[in-house]
Tab-separated table of C-alpha atoms in Angstrom:
chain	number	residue	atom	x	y	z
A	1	UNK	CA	116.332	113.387	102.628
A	2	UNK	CA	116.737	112.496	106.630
A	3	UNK	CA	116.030	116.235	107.474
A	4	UNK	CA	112.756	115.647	105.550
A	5	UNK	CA	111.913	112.061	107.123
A	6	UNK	CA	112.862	114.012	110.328
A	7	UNK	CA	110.378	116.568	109.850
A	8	UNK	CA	107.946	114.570	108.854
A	9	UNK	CA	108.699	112.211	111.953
A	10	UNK	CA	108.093	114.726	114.144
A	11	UNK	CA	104.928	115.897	112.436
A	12	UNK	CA	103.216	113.115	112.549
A	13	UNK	CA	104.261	112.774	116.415
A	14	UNK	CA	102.560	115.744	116.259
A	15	UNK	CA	99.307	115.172	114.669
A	16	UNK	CA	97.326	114.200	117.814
A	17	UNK	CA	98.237	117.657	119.539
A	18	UNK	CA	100.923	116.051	121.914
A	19	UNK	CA	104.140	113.946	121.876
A	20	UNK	CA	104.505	110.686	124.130
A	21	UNK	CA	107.713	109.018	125.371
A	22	UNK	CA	107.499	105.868	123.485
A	23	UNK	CA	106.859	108.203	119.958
A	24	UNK	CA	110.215	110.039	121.070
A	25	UNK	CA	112.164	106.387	121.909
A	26	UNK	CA	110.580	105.492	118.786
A	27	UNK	CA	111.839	108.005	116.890
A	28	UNK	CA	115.399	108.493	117.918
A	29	UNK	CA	115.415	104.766	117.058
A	30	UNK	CA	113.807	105.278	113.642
A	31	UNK	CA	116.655	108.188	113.125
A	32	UNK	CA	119.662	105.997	114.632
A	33	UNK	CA	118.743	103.125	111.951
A	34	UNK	CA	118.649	105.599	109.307
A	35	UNK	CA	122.350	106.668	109.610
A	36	UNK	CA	121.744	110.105	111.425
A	37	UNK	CA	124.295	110.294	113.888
A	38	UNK	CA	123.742	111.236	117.569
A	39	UNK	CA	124.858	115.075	117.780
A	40	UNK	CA	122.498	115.549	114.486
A	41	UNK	CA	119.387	113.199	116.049
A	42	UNK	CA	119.076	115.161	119.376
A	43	UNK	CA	119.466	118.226	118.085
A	44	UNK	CA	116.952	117.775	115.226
A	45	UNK	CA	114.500	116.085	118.037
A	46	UNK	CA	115.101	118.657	120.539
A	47	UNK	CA	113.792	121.441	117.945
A	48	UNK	CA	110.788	119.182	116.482
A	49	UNK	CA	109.646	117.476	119.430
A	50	UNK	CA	109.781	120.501	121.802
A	51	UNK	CA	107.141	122.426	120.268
A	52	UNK	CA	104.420	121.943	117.021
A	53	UNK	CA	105.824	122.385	113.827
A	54	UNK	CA	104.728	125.590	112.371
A	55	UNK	CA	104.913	124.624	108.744
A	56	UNK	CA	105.839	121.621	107.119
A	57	UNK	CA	106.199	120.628	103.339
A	58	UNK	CA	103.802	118.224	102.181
A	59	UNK	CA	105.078	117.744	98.907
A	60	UNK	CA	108.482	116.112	99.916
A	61	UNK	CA	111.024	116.663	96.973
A	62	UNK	CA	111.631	113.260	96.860
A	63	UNK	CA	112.109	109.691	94.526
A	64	UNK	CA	109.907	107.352	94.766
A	65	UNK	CA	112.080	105.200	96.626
A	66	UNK	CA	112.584	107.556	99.436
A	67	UNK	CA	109.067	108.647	99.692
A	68	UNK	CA	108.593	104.827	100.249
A	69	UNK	CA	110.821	104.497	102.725
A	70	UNK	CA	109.933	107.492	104.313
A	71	UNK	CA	106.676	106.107	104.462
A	72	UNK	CA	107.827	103.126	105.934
A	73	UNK	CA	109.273	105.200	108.519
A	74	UNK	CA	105.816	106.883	109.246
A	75	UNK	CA	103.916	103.868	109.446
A	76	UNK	CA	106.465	102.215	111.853
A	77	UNK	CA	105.978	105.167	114.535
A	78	UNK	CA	102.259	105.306	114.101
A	79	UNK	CA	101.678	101.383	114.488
A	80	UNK	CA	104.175	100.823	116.787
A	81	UNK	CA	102.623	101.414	119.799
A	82	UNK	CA	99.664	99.320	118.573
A	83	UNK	CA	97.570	102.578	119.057
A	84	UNK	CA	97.325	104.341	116.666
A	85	UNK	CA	95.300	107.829	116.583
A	86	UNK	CA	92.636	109.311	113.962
A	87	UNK	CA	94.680	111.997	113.211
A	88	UNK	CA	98.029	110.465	112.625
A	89	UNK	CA	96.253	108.184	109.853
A	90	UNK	CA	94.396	110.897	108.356
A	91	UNK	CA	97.856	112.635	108.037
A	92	UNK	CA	99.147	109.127	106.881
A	93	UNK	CA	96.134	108.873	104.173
A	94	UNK	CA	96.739	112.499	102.685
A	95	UNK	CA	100.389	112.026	102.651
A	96	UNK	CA	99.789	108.438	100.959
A	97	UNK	CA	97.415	110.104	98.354
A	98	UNK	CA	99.872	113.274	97.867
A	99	UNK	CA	102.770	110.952	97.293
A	100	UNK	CA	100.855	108.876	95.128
A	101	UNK	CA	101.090	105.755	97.481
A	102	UNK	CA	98.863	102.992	96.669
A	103	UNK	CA	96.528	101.276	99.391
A	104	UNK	CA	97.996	97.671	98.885
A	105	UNK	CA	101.953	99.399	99.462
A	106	UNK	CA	100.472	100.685	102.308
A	107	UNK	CA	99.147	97.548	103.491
A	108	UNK	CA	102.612	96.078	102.962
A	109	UNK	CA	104.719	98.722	105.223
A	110	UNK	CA	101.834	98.153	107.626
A	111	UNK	CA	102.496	94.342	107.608
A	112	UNK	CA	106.403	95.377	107.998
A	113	UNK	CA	106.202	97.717	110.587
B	1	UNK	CA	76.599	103.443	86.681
B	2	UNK	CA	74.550	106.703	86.928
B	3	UNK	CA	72.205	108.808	89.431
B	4	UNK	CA	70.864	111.956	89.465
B	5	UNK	CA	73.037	113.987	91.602
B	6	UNK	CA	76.136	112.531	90.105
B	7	UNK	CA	77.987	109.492	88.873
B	8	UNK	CA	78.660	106.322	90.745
B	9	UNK	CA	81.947	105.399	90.237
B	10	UNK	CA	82.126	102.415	92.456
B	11	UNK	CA	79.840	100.012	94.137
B	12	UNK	CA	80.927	97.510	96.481
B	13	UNK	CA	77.592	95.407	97.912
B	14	UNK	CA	78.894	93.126	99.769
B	15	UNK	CA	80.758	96.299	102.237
B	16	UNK	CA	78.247	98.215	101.259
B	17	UNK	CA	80.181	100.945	99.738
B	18	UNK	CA	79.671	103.606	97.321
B	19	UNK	CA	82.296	106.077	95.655
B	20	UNK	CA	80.061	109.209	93.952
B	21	UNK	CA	81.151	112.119	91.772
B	22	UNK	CA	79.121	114.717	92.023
B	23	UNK	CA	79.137	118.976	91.507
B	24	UNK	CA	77.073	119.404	93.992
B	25	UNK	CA	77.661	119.520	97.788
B	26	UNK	CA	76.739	117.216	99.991
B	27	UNK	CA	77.542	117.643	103.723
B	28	UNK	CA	78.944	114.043	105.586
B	29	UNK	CA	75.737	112.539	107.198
B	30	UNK	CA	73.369	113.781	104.588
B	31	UNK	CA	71.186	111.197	102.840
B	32	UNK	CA	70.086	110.992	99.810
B	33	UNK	CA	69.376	108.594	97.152
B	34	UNK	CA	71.179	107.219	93.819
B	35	UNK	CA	69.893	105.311	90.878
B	36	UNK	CA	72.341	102.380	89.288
B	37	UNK	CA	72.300	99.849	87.205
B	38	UNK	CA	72.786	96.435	88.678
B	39	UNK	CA	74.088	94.393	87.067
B	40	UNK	CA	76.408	97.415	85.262
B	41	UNK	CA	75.269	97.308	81.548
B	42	UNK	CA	72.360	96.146	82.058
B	43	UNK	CA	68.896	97.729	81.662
B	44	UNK	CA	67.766	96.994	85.843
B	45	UNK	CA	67.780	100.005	87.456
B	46	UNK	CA	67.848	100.243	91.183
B	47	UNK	CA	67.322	103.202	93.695
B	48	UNK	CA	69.948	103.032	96.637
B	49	UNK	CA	69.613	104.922	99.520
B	50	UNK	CA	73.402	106.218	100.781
B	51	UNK	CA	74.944	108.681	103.961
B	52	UNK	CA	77.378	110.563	102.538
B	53	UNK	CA	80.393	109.821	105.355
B	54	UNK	CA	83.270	111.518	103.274
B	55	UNK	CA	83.822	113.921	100.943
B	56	UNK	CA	87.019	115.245	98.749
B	57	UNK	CA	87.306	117.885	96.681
B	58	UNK	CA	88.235	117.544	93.064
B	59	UNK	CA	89.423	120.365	90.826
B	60	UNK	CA	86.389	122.376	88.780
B	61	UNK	CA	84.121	122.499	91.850
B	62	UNK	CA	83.947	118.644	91.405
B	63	UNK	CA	83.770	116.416	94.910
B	64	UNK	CA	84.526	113.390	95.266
B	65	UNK	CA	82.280	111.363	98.434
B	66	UNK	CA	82.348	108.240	100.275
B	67	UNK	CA	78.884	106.570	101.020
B	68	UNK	CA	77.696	103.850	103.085
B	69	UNK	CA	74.976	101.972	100.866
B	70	UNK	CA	72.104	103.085	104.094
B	71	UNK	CA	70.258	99.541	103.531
B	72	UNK	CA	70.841	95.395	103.424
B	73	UNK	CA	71.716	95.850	99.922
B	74	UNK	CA	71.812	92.165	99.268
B	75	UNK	CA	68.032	91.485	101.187
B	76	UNK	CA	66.453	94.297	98.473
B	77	UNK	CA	67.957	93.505	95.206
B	78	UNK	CA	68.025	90.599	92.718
B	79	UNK	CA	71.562	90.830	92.697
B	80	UNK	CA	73.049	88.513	94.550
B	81	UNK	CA	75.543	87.275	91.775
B	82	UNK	CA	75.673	83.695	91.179
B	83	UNK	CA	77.436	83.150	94.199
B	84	UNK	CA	75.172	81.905	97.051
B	85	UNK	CA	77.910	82.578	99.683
B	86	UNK	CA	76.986	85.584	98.863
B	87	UNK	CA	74.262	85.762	101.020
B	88	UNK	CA	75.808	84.354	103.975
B	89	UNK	CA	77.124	86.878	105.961
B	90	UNK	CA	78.902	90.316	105.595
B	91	UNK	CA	81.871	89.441	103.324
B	92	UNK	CA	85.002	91.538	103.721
B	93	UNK	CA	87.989	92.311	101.264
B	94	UNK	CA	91.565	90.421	102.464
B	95	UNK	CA	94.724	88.952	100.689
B	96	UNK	CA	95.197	86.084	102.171
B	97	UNK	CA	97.399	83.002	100.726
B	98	UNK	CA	96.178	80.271	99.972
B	99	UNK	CA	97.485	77.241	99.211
B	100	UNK	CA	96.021	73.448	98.823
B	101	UNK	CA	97.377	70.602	96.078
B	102	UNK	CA	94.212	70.844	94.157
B	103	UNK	CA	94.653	74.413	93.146
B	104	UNK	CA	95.737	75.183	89.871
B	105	UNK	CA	99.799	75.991	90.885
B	106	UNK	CA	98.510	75.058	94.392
B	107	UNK	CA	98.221	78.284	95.282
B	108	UNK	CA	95.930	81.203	95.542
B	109	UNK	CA	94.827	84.246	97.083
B	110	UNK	CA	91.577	84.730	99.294
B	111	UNK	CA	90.371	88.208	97.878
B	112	UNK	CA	87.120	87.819	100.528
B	113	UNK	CA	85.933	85.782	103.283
B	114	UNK	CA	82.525	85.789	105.152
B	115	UNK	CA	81.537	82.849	107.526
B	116	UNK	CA	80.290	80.530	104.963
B	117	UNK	CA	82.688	80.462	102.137
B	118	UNK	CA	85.274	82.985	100.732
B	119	UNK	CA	86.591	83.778	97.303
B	120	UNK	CA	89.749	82.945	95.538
B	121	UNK	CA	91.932	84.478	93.021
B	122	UNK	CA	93.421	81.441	90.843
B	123	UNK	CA	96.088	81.130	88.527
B	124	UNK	CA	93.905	79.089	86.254
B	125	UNK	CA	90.244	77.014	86.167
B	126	UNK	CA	89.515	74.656	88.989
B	127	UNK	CA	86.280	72.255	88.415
B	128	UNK	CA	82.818	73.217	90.231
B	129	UNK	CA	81.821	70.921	93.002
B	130	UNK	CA	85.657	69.672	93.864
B	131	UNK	CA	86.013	69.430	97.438
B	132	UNK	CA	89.509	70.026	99.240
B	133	UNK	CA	91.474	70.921	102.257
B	134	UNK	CA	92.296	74.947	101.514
B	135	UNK	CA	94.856	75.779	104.018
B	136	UNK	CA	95.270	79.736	104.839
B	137	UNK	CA	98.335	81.214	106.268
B	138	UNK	CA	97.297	83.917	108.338
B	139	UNK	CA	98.907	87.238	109.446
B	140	UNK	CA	98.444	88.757	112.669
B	141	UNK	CA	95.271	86.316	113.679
B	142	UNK	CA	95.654	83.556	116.569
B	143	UNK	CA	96.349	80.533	114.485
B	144	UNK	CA	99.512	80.413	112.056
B	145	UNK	CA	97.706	78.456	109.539
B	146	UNK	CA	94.067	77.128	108.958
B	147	UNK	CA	93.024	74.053	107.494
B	148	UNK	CA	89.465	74.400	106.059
B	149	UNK	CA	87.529	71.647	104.028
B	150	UNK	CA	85.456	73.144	101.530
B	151	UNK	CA	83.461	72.524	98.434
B	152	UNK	CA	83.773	75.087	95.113
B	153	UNK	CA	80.019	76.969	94.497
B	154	UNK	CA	81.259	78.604	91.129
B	155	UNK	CA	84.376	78.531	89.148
B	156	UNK	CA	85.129	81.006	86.414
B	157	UNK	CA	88.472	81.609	84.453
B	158	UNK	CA	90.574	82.453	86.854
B	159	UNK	CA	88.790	82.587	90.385
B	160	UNK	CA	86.663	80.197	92.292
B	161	UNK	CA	84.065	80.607	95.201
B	162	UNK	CA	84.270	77.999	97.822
B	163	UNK	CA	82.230	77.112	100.573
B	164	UNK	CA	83.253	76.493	103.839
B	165	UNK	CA	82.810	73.091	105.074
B	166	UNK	CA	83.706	72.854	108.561
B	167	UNK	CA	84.203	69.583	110.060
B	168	UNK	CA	83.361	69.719	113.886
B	169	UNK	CA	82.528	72.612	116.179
B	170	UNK	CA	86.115	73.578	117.061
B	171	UNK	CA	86.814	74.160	112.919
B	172	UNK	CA	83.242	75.837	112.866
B	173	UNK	CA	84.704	78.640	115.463
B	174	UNK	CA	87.696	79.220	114.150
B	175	UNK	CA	86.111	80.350	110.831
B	176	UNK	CA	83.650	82.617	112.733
B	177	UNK	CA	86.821	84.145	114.773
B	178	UNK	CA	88.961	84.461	111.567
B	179	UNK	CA	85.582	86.415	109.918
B	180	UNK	CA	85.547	88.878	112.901
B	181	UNK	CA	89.127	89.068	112.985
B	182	UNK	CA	89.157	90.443	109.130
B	183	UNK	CA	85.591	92.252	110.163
B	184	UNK	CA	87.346	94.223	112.722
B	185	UNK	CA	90.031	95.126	110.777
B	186	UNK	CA	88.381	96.618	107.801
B	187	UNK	CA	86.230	98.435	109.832
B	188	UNK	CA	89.128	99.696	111.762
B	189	UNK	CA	91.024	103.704	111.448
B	190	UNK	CA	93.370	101.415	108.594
B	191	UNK	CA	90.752	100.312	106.460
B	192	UNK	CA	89.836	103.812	106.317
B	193	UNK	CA	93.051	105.437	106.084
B	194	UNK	CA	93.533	102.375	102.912
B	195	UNK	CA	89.997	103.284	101.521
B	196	UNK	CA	90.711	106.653	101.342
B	197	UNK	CA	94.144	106.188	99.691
B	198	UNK	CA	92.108	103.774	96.752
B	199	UNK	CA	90.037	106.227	96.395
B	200	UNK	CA	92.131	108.663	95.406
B	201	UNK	CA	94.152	106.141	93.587
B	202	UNK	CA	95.150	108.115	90.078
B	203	UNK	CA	93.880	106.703	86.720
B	204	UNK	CA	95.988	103.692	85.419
B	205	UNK	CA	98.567	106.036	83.155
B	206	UNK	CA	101.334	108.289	83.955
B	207	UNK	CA	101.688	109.990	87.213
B	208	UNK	CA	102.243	113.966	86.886
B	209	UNK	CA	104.957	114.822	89.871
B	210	UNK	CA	104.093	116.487	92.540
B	211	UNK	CA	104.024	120.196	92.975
B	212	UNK	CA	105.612	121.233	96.121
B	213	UNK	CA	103.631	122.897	97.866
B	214	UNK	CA	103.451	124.175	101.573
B	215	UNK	CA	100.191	124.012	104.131
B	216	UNK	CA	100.666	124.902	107.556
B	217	UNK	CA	100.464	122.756	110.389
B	218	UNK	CA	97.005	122.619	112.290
B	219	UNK	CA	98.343	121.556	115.783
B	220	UNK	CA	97.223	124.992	117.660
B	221	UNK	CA	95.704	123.188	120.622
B	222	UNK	CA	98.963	121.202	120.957
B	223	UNK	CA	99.643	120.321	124.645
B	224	UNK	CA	103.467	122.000	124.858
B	225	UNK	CA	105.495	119.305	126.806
B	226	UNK	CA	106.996	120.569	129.478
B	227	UNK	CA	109.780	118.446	129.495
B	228	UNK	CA	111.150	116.591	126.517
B	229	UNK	CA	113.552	113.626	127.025
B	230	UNK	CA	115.901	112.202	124.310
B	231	UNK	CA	117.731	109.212	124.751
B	232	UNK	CA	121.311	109.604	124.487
B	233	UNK	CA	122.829	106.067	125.444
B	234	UNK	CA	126.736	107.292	125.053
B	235	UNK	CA	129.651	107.885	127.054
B	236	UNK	CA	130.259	111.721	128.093
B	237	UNK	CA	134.077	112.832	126.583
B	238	UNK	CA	134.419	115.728	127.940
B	239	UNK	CA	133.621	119.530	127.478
B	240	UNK	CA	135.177	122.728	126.258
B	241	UNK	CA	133.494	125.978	125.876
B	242	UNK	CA	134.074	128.899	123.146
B	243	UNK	CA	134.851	132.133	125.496
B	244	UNK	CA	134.451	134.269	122.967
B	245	UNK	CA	131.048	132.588	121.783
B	246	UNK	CA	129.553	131.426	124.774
B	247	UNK	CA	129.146	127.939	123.285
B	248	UNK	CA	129.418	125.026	125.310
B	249	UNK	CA	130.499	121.617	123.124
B	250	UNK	CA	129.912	118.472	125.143
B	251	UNK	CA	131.552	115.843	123.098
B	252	UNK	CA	129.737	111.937	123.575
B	253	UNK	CA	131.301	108.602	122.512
B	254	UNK	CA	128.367	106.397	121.400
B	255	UNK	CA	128.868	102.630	121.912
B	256	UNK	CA	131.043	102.158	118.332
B	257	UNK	CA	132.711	104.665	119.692
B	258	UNK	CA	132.394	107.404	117.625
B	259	UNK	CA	132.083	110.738	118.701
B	260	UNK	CA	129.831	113.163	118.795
B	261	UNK	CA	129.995	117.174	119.577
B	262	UNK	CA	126.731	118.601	120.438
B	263	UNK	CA	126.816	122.411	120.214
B	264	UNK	CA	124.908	124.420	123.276
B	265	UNK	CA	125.380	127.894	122.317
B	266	UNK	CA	125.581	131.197	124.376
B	267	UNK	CA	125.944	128.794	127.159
B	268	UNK	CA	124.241	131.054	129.939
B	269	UNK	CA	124.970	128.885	132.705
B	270	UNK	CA	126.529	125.206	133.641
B	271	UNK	CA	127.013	123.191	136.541
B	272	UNK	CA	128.711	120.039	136.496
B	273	UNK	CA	127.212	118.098	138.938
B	274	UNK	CA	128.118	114.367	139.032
B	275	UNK	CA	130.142	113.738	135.847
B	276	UNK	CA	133.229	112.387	137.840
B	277	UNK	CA	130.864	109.844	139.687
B	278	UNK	CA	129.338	108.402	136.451
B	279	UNK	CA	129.894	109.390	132.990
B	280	UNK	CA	127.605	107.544	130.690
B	281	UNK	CA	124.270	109.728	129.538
B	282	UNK	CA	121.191	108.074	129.290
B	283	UNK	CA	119.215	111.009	128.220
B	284	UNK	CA	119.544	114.223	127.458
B	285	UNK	CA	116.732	116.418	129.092
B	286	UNK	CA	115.482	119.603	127.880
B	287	UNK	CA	112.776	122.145	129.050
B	288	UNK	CA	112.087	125.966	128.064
B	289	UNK	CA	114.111	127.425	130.726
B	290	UNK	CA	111.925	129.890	133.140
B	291	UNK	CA	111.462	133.438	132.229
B	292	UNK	CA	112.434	134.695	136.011
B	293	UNK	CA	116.064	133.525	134.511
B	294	UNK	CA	116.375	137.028	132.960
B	295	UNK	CA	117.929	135.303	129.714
B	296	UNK	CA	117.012	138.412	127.386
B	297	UNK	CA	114.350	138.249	124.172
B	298	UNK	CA	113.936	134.449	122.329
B	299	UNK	CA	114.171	131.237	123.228
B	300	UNK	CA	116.364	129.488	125.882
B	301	UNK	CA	116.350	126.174	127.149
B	302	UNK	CA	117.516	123.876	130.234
B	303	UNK	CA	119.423	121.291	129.491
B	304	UNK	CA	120.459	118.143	131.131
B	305	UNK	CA	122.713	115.579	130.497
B	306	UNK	CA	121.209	112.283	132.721
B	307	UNK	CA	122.329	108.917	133.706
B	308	UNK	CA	120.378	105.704	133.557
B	309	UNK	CA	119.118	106.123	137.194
B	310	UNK	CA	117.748	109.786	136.712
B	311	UNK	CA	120.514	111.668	137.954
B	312	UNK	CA	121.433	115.080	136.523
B	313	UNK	CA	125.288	114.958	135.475
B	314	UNK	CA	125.308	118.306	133.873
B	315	UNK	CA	123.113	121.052	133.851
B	316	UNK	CA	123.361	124.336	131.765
B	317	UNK	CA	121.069	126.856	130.424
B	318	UNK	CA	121.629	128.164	126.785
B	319	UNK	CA	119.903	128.550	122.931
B	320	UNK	CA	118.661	125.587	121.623
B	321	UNK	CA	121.495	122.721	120.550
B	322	UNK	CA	122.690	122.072	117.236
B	323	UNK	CA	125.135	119.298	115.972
């Protein structure tokens, strides 16, 4: 489950074609909160954030629950820098329609991130 | 609601909106015209001309497209409701709460605002005519809370329209500034990103799980950084290194002092540079080491360990780190 948040993290840090600073300080964060300890976190970040991802599941084998709170974790990184880009929220919208996430949860994790 | 190159599903005239399903294809800017009914069920047919701005495919060669309604909707037709805030302004979509002693519970829910009135979501039937202090608590706008006098246009079961009665200038502006602050955001990348998530809302009934499936990643123009920094914020242990591996383990203490032993295997080269001097890692910096290194075939990276001022404390060269 955090590998997959992880890799989703990062490919969404990916979706504009580049990675910023604040989206890696942003992450590592998102990853420390989540219980993934240090060694784990940089090494996972070190492999997703030095290069694109080359292929990514979509379809996250996941519960509900978790694909809401990896959701959660998604729409914290891409609102947090109060910029968010075109192609990090069309990669938020398919994920939300994939996962079967409704527009008014949505609105809610927005409100909470 | 029908037309002839497919079937409305959804109207929305006061965002002037318009969900079609249609077989045939329709490129995003392409205009075109659809026939409705307005009022649904009844016999009034309209013509509506639309620009197709999205489109989704559907299984069996069915798509599924997002229109903007390519006319003032509400200036053409009869259909105006019997709500006459309804032609006052663009009216947009919000959940706001609502709350004022005269409402049934005392509380509702805005479900749209425009500059002259808004709409509200009730828990039961309020009288027509009653005038009141609505208060709104407001997320992410300027003001906390606003207090706006207002008179009720139509009441039905279980919602109400109001209009806005605004007391002096100052109350007068802050309505206008709340409208364009809910304007702006539905016509922002979110509104999209939430339209496009209704639209593809599934049926009310059971959800089938998802297949797993896997698409590749379309980040080919991807600007490689050429240095990536993580932040570390720990205490450096110590270091030992594998002779018969070539792995170099730095152990780190975070701050509840756990530690931590990051792996840097077939540790090509190292150089401990001020780790006696200060021992507490800001970040740990990493870079595709150079080819002119000689490192043989794959991938090797630079690492190094840095303190809060920028200062290398270790350097080393090896395969990429694992925990």
């Amino acid at each position: 489950m955090q590998s997959q948040v992880a890799q989703m993290l990062f490919r969404l840090a990916w979706a504009d074609g580049q990675v910023k600073a604040s989206e890696v300080d942003i992450i590592a964060d998102l990853l420390e909160k989540r219980g993934v300890g240090l060694a784990q976190r940089l090494a996972w970040m070190d492999q997703g954030l030095s290069q694109p991802p080359s292929s990514i599941s979509m379809e996250a084998v996941m519960s509900e629950h978790e694909r809401l709170e990896c959701m959660e974790a998604l729409v914290k990184l891409c609102f947090a820098d109060g910029q968010s880009q075109p192609a990090e929220l069309s990669l938020l919208g398919d994920l939300a329609v994939r996962w079967g996430i409704s527009a008014n949860q949505l609105e809610m994790l927005r409100r909470k991130a | 609601m029908f037309s002839r190159i497919g079937l409305v599903e959804a109207l929305d005239l006061r965002n002037g909106n318009l969900t079609l399903r249609s077989r045939q294809r329709l490129a995003p800017g392409t205009r075109t015209k659809v026939r409705v009914q307005l009022p649904p069920g009844t016999g009034k047919v309209v013509t509506v001309p639309i620009v197709i701005e999205s489109e989704q495919a559907l299984a069996g060669g069915v798509f599924l497209y997002r229109a903007l309604v390519d006319t003032e909707l509400p200036a053409q037709l009869e259909f105006h409701g019997h709500d006459p805030i309804l032609r006052q302004g663009r009216r947009i979509n919000v959940n706001i709460r609502a709350r004022a002693k005269e409402l049934p519970g005392f509380q509702g829910t805005v479900t749209d605002l425009s500059r002259g009135g808004a709409q509200l979501k009730l828990a039961g039937r309020i009288k027509e005519k009653l005038r009141f202090v609505l208060n709104l608590d407001l997320e992410g706008f300027r003001l906390d809370t606003l207090a706006i006098p207002v008179e009720v246009a139509r009441a039905g079961e279980d919602e109400c329209g109001v209009r806005f009665l605004p007391k002096d200038g100052q109350q007068q502006k802050d309505i206008e500034d709340l409208s364009r602050f809910v304007e702006e955001r539905a016509t922002s990348g979110l509104e999209k990103l939430l339209n496009q998530a209704r639209l593809a809302e599934a049926p009310r009934g059971p959800v089938a799980p998802p297949v797993p499936k896997v698409v590749s990643a379309t980040a080919p123009q991807a600007a490689l950084p050429s240095v990536l920094e993580l932040p570390v914020k720990a205490r450096l242990d110590g270091y030992s290194r594998n002779l018969s591996s070539g792995s170099l383990y730095v152990r780190l203490v975070a701050a509840d002092e756990t530690i931590h032993t990051l792996e840097f295997p077939s540790c090509r080269w190292m150089e401990d540079r001020e780790t006696a001097r200060c021992a507490e890692v800001a970040r740990l910096r990493s870079a595709q080491a150079d080819d002119e290194d000689n490192l043989g075939p794959g991938q090797w990276r630079r690492y190094g360990l840095l303190a809060d001022d920028g200062e290398v404390l270790l350097e080393l060269i090896s395969r990429a780190c694992k925990a």
